[in-house]
Amino acid sequence: MTDLLKISGLHASIDADGKPKEILRGVDLVIPPGEVHAIMGPNGCGKSTLSYVLAGREEYDVTSGSVTFMGRDLLDMEPEERAAAGLFLAFQSPVELPGVNNANFLRTAVNAVRRARGEAELDAVGFLKAVRAATKNLSMSDDMLKRSVNVGFSGGEKKRNEVLQMTMLQPTLAILDETDSGLDVDALRIVAEGVKNLRSPKFSALVITHHQRLLDYLGPDRIHVMARGRIVRSGGPELAKQIDAEGYASFLAEAA
Amino acid sequence: MPAITETREQVEKLGQSSYKWGFETDIEMDVAPKGLNEETIRLISARKEEPEWLLEWRLAAYKAWLTMTEPSWAKVVYPPIDYQDAHYYAAPRKKPGPKSLDEVDPELLRTYEKLGIPLHEQALLAGVEVPEGEEARLPVAVDAVFDSVSVATTFRKTLSEAGVIFSPISEAVRDHPDLVRKYLGSVVPAGDNFYAALNSAVFTDGSFVFVPKGVRCPMELSTYFRINARNTGQFERTLIIVEDGASVSYLEGCTAPMRDENQLHAAVVELVAMEDATIKYSTVQNWYPGDENGLGGIYNFVTKRGACRGARSKISWTQVETGSAITWKYPSCILQGEGSVGEFYSVAVTNNHQQADTGTKMIHIGRNTRSTIIAKTISAGKSDSTYRGLVRMLPKASNARNFTQCDSLLIGDQCGAHTVPYIENRNMSARIEHEATTSKISEDQMFYCRQRGLSQEDAVGLIVNGFCKDVLKELPMEFAVEAQKLLQISLEGSVG
C-alpha cells in the first residue's frame, strides 16, 4: 500500500527581520494509512512549523524537499485544497472569529469540503443531526455552537471545538498540534476519546505532544523525536517512555 | 432558485468585480432635454400634472439652490459636476401610473424579474411552490421606480383595506394633496442643503406612505429604485407618515446599469412619526460602484431625515451600503417627542476606488430621548470610507442618552477608514457614550478558515458578516440573507 504522507528532505525557513531563518532542516517522515504517529521534541525544535508547512501557511518558505499526500504534491496545493484532500490541523492556539456563529462556521466548512470532494452538501437537518451526535461525544453544550467561533472559550473548550471540527470534517490525516496542552485530566480524556473514535484504516494522525499521558490514551504506532529541525530518532511506543524518563538531552546531543 | 444564488453564480462565472445588475433595458423613453432651468422644472411639473402650489414650491427651491454651493466638507474627491449636462426627466414612454400590472410594459416586468424583484402579486400571493430547501417568501408590497417614474406598485388593494396608503408620490400629490402639502418639506425643508434643494426643484418620483392611527402595516413595504437611462439623474422623494400608535417597516433597494460615465442620484427621504409610532426604514444600496479602475459609478448624495414628533415614537434606520462610486449620506433623527427613540445601524462597504462618507445625526430635543448608533465600516482595495456622525443634546433634553459604536475593518493596506464623531452637549444630565475600534482581517483568521476548507473569498465573507452581525440582525429576515451575500460579492477580488 502506498504511503499516506511522505516527507523527504524538507527544508523551510521564515522571514526574521528581513533575513530567512531556517527552521526545518531536512525532515524525513513517512506515515502509512491508518497509523497514529507522535512527534516529540523540545520547544523550538520545529514541531509547530512542520504542522504549519504541511497545512500550507504562506509565511513559511519551503527551500527544498518534497511532501506527497495520497500521491499528490502537497506543497503545490492551496490550504483549502489540502483540507479538501483530507488534511486537518488542530491548532495549538485556535483562532477567534468574532461574530461568526460556531455552528454556521462548521456547516460552511463541512459543506465546502464535501463540495470539493464531490459529495452532497448537508442540509440544515442533516448537519444538525451529525453535529449533535459529535458534541454529545465530546461533552460539549449546545450553547458552544451558538457562540462566536472560539470567542470567550476556555482553553479546554477551544481544544474540544478543534476536535469537533475534526470529527465533522472527516480527515484522512489529522495533525494535532499540542492539543493536550493546558487541559485538565478530564478534558484530556474527552479529547483523547474524540481522537480515538476516529481511528480506522482510513484515518491517520500525527500527534505533536510533550506528554506521555495523551499517548497512553491513543496508543501510537510510531514515535518520532524531533530536534533542531530534523527527525533524529524514530521508534515504537517505548521511545516515548524513554523521553518521559530521561528528557531530550541525549537526542539533542545526537542532533548537534 | 433565489435571485441571490443566481447572482452569485453569475458573478462567479464572469470573474471578479462583475456587477450583475449592470444590464440596460432597451425601452422607448420620454426624456426631457438636457439642462437644469425653470423650463425643465415646468416640464417635469406639467408631465406629472401637478397643482400650481407644487410648481411654485419647486421653483422656490430652484431659486434657493442657485444661491447655494456644493458642500465640500465630506472626505470625498470627485471632479466638478456639470449640472447642465444631464437629463432631469426620463420615463418609459407609456402613461405613467398604470392601473394594473397588466398595463405595465412587459419589458419592464422582465427587468424587475431579472433584478429579483417580483412584481406579480399572483405569484407572490400563491407562494406555494417553494423549491425545496428555500423558505417561503412573505408577501412584500413593492413600488418600482424606473428612472423618473413609478412603474408599478403592488398590493395596493390589500393595503388600502387596512387603511394604509402606499403609492407613488406623484399620484399622492393628486389623490391626497392635503397630506402631501402638509408634510412635504416639513422634515427636510426645500432649502435645507444643496442636494436637498436640487431634489426639491426636480424630484420626479418616489414613494408615499401613510399609516393611520393605530394601524400596524400588515406587510413590509419596499421601493425598488432603478436608474436605466443614460446621462440621467435620479431624484426621488419619499415621504412616510405614521400616525399615533401605528407602525411600518419599509425597505428600499437600488441598482443601475454599468456605465463609464458617472450618474447623479440625489434623493430626499422624510419620515414623520407621531405619538407611539414606529418606523423602521431599511436600505440596501447597491448602485453601480464603478469598475476596478474607478471608472463610472453613481454619485449618491442623499438627505434622509426622520422626525420623532410624538412622545415615545421610534425611528430606526438600517442601511447596508455596498454600491455607488461616492456616497454622501447621513440618515438622521430629530428626537422631539418625550422619550422618543432614534436608531442608526449601518454597514458601509467600499472596494476598488469607491468613496463613502456616511453616518448619522441624532438631535435630542425632548426629555428622556434615547439614541443608538452602530456603524460598521469595511474598506478594501484602494477605497476610502468615513463615518461622520453628530450627537447633539439640546438644553431641554434632560436625561437623554446616546450610545455610539463605530468599528472599522480594513482589508489590504491601500484603503482608508476614518471616524469623525461630533458631540455637542448642552444638557448636563445627558449621557453620551462613544466606542470605536479599527481592525484588520488577520492572517491567522484567514489561514484558520482556509485550513477548514473555505476559499479565501468565503473566508472574507464569513469574517465580514461576523463583523457586521449586530447591524444585519436589524434587517428584516429575508433581506438580511440577501445583504449577507451582497457583502461578499462586493468584496470579491479584495484578497489574494
Coordinates of N, CA and C in Angstrom, one line a residue, chain A residues 55 57-58 78-80 83 87-89 91 95-96 98-100 105 108-109 112-113 150 162 165, chain B residues 442-456 458 462-467 469 484:
Chain A
A55 N 0.2 22.2 6.5 CA -1.1 22.8 6.2 C -1.1 23.9 5.2
R57 N 0.7 27.1 5.4 CA 0.8 28.5 5.9 C 1.8 29.3 5.0
E58 N 1.4 30.4 4.5 CA 2.2 31.1 3.5 C 3.4 31.8 4.0
E78 N -3.2 24.7 -2.5 CA -3.6 25.8 -1.6 C -4.1 25.2 -0.3
P79 N -4.1 25.9 0.8 CA -4.5 25.4 2.1 C -5.9 24.7 2.1
E80 N -6.8 25.4 1.3 CA -8.2 24.8 1.3 C -8.3 23.5 0.5
A83 N -7.1 20.9 2.8 CA -8.2 20.5 3.7 C -9.2 19.6 2.9
L87 N -6.6 16.7 4.8 CA -5.6 17.1 5.8 C -6.2 18.1 6.8
F88 N -6.1 17.8 8.0 CA -6.7 18.6 9.1 C -5.6 19.0 10.1
L89 N -5.6 20.3 10.5 CA -4.7 20.7 11.5 C -5.5 21.2 12.7
F91 N -5.3 23.3 15.7 CA -4.4 24.4 16.1 C -4.0 24.3 17.5
V95 N -8.0 30.0 16.5 CA -8.2 31.4 16.3 C -9.7 31.9 16.5
E96 N -9.8 33.1 17.1 CA -11.2 33.6 17.3 C -11.7 34.3 16.1
P98 N -14.7 36.7 15.7 CA -15.8 37.5 16.3 C -17.1 37.6 15.4
G99 N -18.2 37.3 16.0 CA -19.5 37.5 15.3 C -19.8 36.3 14.4
V100 N -18.8 35.4 14.2 CA -19.1 34.2 13.3 C -19.7 33.1 14.1
F105 N -20.2 28.4 11.0 CA -18.8 28.2 10.5 C -18.6 26.7 10.2
T108 N -20.5 25.6 7.1 CA -19.9 26.2 5.9 C -18.6 25.4 5.5
A109 N -17.8 25.1 6.6 CA -16.6 24.3 6.3 C -16.9 22.9 5.8
A112 N -18.1 23.1 2.3 CA -17.1 23.4 1.4 C -16.2 22.2 1.0
V113 N -15.9 21.5 2.1 CA -15.1 20.3 1.9 C -15.9 19.2 1.2
N150 N -14.7 30.3 18.9 CA -13.6 30.4 19.9 C -13.6 31.7 20.7
E162 N -11.9 22.2 18.4 CA -11.0 21.7 17.4 C -11.3 20.2 17.0
Q165 N -14.5 20.0 15.1 CA -14.3 20.3 13.7 C -13.7 19.1 13.0
Chain B
S442 N -7.0 39.3 10.1 CA -5.6 38.8 10.3 C -5.3 37.6 9.5
E443 N -4.0 37.4 9.3 CA -3.5 36.2 8.5 C -3.9 35.0 9.3
D444 N -3.9 35.1 10.6 CA -4.3 33.9 11.4 C -5.7 33.5 11.1
Q445 N -6.6 34.5 11.0 CA -8.0 34.2 10.8 C -8.2 33.6 9.4
M446 N -7.5 34.2 8.4 CA -7.6 33.7 7.0 C -7.1 32.2 7.0
F447 N -6.0 32.0 7.6 CA -5.4 30.7 7.5 C -6.3 29.6 8.2
Y448 N -6.8 30.0 9.3 CA -7.7 29.1 10.1 C -8.9 28.7 9.2
C449 N -9.5 29.7 8.6 CA -10.7 29.4 7.7 C -10.3 28.5 6.6
R450 N -9.2 28.9 5.9 CA -8.8 28.1 4.7 C -8.4 26.7 5.1
Q451 N -7.8 26.5 6.3 CA -7.4 25.2 6.7 C -8.7 24.3 6.9
R452 N -9.8 25.0 7.2 CA -11.1 24.2 7.4 C -11.8 24.1 6.0
G453 N -11.1 24.5 4.9 CA -11.7 24.2 3.6 C -12.4 25.3 2.9
L454 N -12.4 26.5 3.6 CA -13.1 27.7 2.9 C -12.1 28.3 2.0
S455 N -12.7 28.8 0.8 CA -11.9 29.6 -0.1 C -11.6 30.9 0.5
Q456 N -10.7 31.7 0.0 CA -10.3 33.0 0.5 C -11.6 33.9 0.5
D458 N -14.7 33.0 0.5 CA -15.7 32.6 1.5 C -15.3 33.0 2.9
L462 N -17.3 35.4 5.4 CA -17.7 34.9 6.7 C -17.3 35.9 7.8
I463 N -16.0 36.3 7.7 CA -15.5 37.2 8.8 C -16.2 38.6 8.7
V464 N -16.4 39.0 7.5 CA -17.1 40.3 7.3 C -18.5 40.3 7.8
N465 N -19.2 39.2 7.5 CA -20.6 39.1 8.0 C -20.6 39.0 9.5
G466 N -19.6 38.3 10.1 CA -19.5 38.3 11.6 C -19.3 39.7 12.1
F467 N -18.4 40.4 11.5 CA -18.2 41.8 11.9 C -19.4 42.7 11.8
K469 N -22.6 41.6 12.1 CA -23.7 40.8 12.6 C -24.7 41.8 13.4
Q484 N -26.2 39.8 3.3 CA -25.0 39.0 3.6 C -24.3 38.6 2.3

